Amino acid sequence: MTLLRGAPQDRRAELRQELAPLIGERVVTLIEAVLAEPEGDAATADVTEAEALLLQWARSDGTLSQEASARFERTFSPRLRELLAEFITGTR
């Protein structure tokens, strides 16, 4: 018997549910807005330094300067980074 994975949108919904308690529903929504329009002007005026770093990372498709990348790795746990990466790549 072969088990089939659910549709990509199902996995994305699962990831959203996993991420929301960790980074907040508002931040997940901001990430989605940034991913939908990377050059757009998502409402990012009222974000923490960590949230701004996360949005910068999402905008850059995971490519940050060495300094920003080091801050990203210090700020977010390996498991959270893994979930974020999967969420971001699944939305492109």
GROMACS .gro file of C-alpha atoms in nm:
model
   92
    1MET     CA    1   0.000   0.000   0.000
    2THR     CA    2   0.133   0.345  -0.093
    3LEU     CA    3   0.054   0.646   0.120
    4LEU     CA    4   0.017   0.970  -0.068
    5ARG     CA    5   0.110   1.301   0.084
    6GLY     CA    6  -0.160   1.562   0.105
    7ALA     CA    7  -0.182   1.850  -0.135
    8PRO     CA    8   0.081   2.127  -0.100
    9GLN     CA    9  -0.182   2.366   0.035
   10ASP     CA   10  -0.262   2.113   0.310
   11ARG     CA   11   0.102   2.104   0.418
   12ARG     CA   12   0.119   2.482   0.404
   13ALA     CA   13  -0.187   2.503   0.631
   14GLU     CA   14  -0.020   2.258   0.871
   15LEU     CA   15   0.298   2.467   0.872
   16ARG     CA   16   0.095   2.781   0.934
   17GLN     CA   17  -0.063   2.614   1.239
   18GLU     CA   18   0.279   2.504   1.366
   19LEU     CA   19   0.435   2.846   1.314
   20ALA     CA   20   0.158   3.066   1.455
   21PRO     CA   21   0.212   2.968   1.821
   22LEU     CA   22   0.588   3.011   1.778
   23ILE     CA   23   0.608   3.345   1.600
   24GLY     CA   24   0.251   3.476   1.615
   25GLU     CA   25  -0.038   3.477   1.373
   26ARG     CA   26   0.033   3.840   1.278
   27VAL     CA   27   0.392   3.759   1.180
   28VAL     CA   28   0.283   3.457   0.975
   29THR     CA   29   0.040   3.685   0.793
   30LEU     CA   30   0.316   3.942   0.736
   31ILE     CA   31   0.542   3.671   0.595
   32GLU     CA   32   0.267   3.567   0.355
   33ALA     CA   33   0.222   3.929   0.246
   34VAL     CA   34   0.597   3.967   0.190
   35LEU     CA   35   0.608   3.645  -0.009
   36ALA     CA   36   0.309   3.746  -0.220
   37GLU     CA   37   0.469   4.081  -0.305
   38PRO     CA   38   0.841   4.087  -0.215
   39GLU     CA   39   0.874   4.440  -0.352
   40GLY     CA   40   0.547   4.547  -0.191
   41ASP     CA   41   0.507   4.756   0.120
   42ALA     CA   42   0.383   4.510   0.382
   43ALA     CA   43   0.297   4.686   0.707
   44THR     CA   44   0.628   4.636   0.883
   45ALA     CA   45   0.657   4.959   1.080
   46ASP     CA   46   0.549   4.804   1.408
   47VAL     CA   47   0.765   4.491   1.426
   48THR     CA   48   1.032   4.378   1.667
   49GLU     CA   49   1.393   4.346   1.561
   50ALA     CA   50   1.354   3.967   1.537
   51GLU     CA   51   1.038   4.002   1.327
   52ALA     CA   52   1.208   4.253   1.097
   53LEU     CA   53   1.497   4.010   1.052
   54LEU     CA   54   1.252   3.730   0.970
   55LEU     CA   55   1.072   3.946   0.713
   56GLN     CA   56   1.404   4.051   0.560
   57TRP     CA   57   1.497   3.683   0.533
   58ALA     CA   58   1.163   3.599   0.368
   59ARG     CA   59   1.200   3.888   0.121
   60SER     CA   60   1.551   3.779   0.030
   61ASP     CA   61   1.443   3.419  -0.031
   62GLY     CA   62   1.675   3.307   0.248
   63THR     CA   63   1.981   3.497   0.127
   64LEU     CA   64   2.115   3.735   0.391
   65SER     CA   65   2.445   3.906   0.448
   66GLN     CA   66   2.688   3.712   0.663
   67GLU     CA   67   2.614   3.932   0.965
   68ALA     CA   68   2.236   3.913   0.921
   69SER     CA   69   2.258   3.539   0.863
   70ALA     CA   70   2.450   3.495   1.189
   71ARG     CA   71   2.186   3.701   1.374
   72PHE     CA   72   1.913   3.492   1.210
   73GLU     CA   73   2.075   3.170   1.329
   74ARG     CA   74   2.122   3.307   1.683
   75THR     CA   75   1.765   3.435   1.698
   76PHE     CA   76   1.572   3.138   1.563
   77SER     CA   77   1.617   2.775   1.668
   78PRO     CA   78   1.720   2.514   1.411
   79ARG     CA   79   1.373   2.355   1.417
   80LEU     CA   80   1.201   2.691   1.371
   81ARG     CA   81   1.436   2.778   1.084
   82GLU     CA   82   1.349   2.445   0.924
   83LEU     CA   83   0.975   2.511   0.952
   84LEU     CA   84   1.016   2.865   0.821
   85ALA     CA   85   1.222   2.747   0.524
   86GLU     CA   86   0.962   2.486   0.435
   87PHE     CA   87   0.681   2.739   0.473
   88ILE     CA   88   0.858   2.995   0.256
   89THR     CA   89   0.958   2.753  -0.020
   90GLY     CA   90   0.610   2.604  -0.020
   91THR     CA   91   0.455   2.940  -0.098
   92ARG     CA   92   0.664   3.014  -0.407
   0.00000   0.00000   0.00000
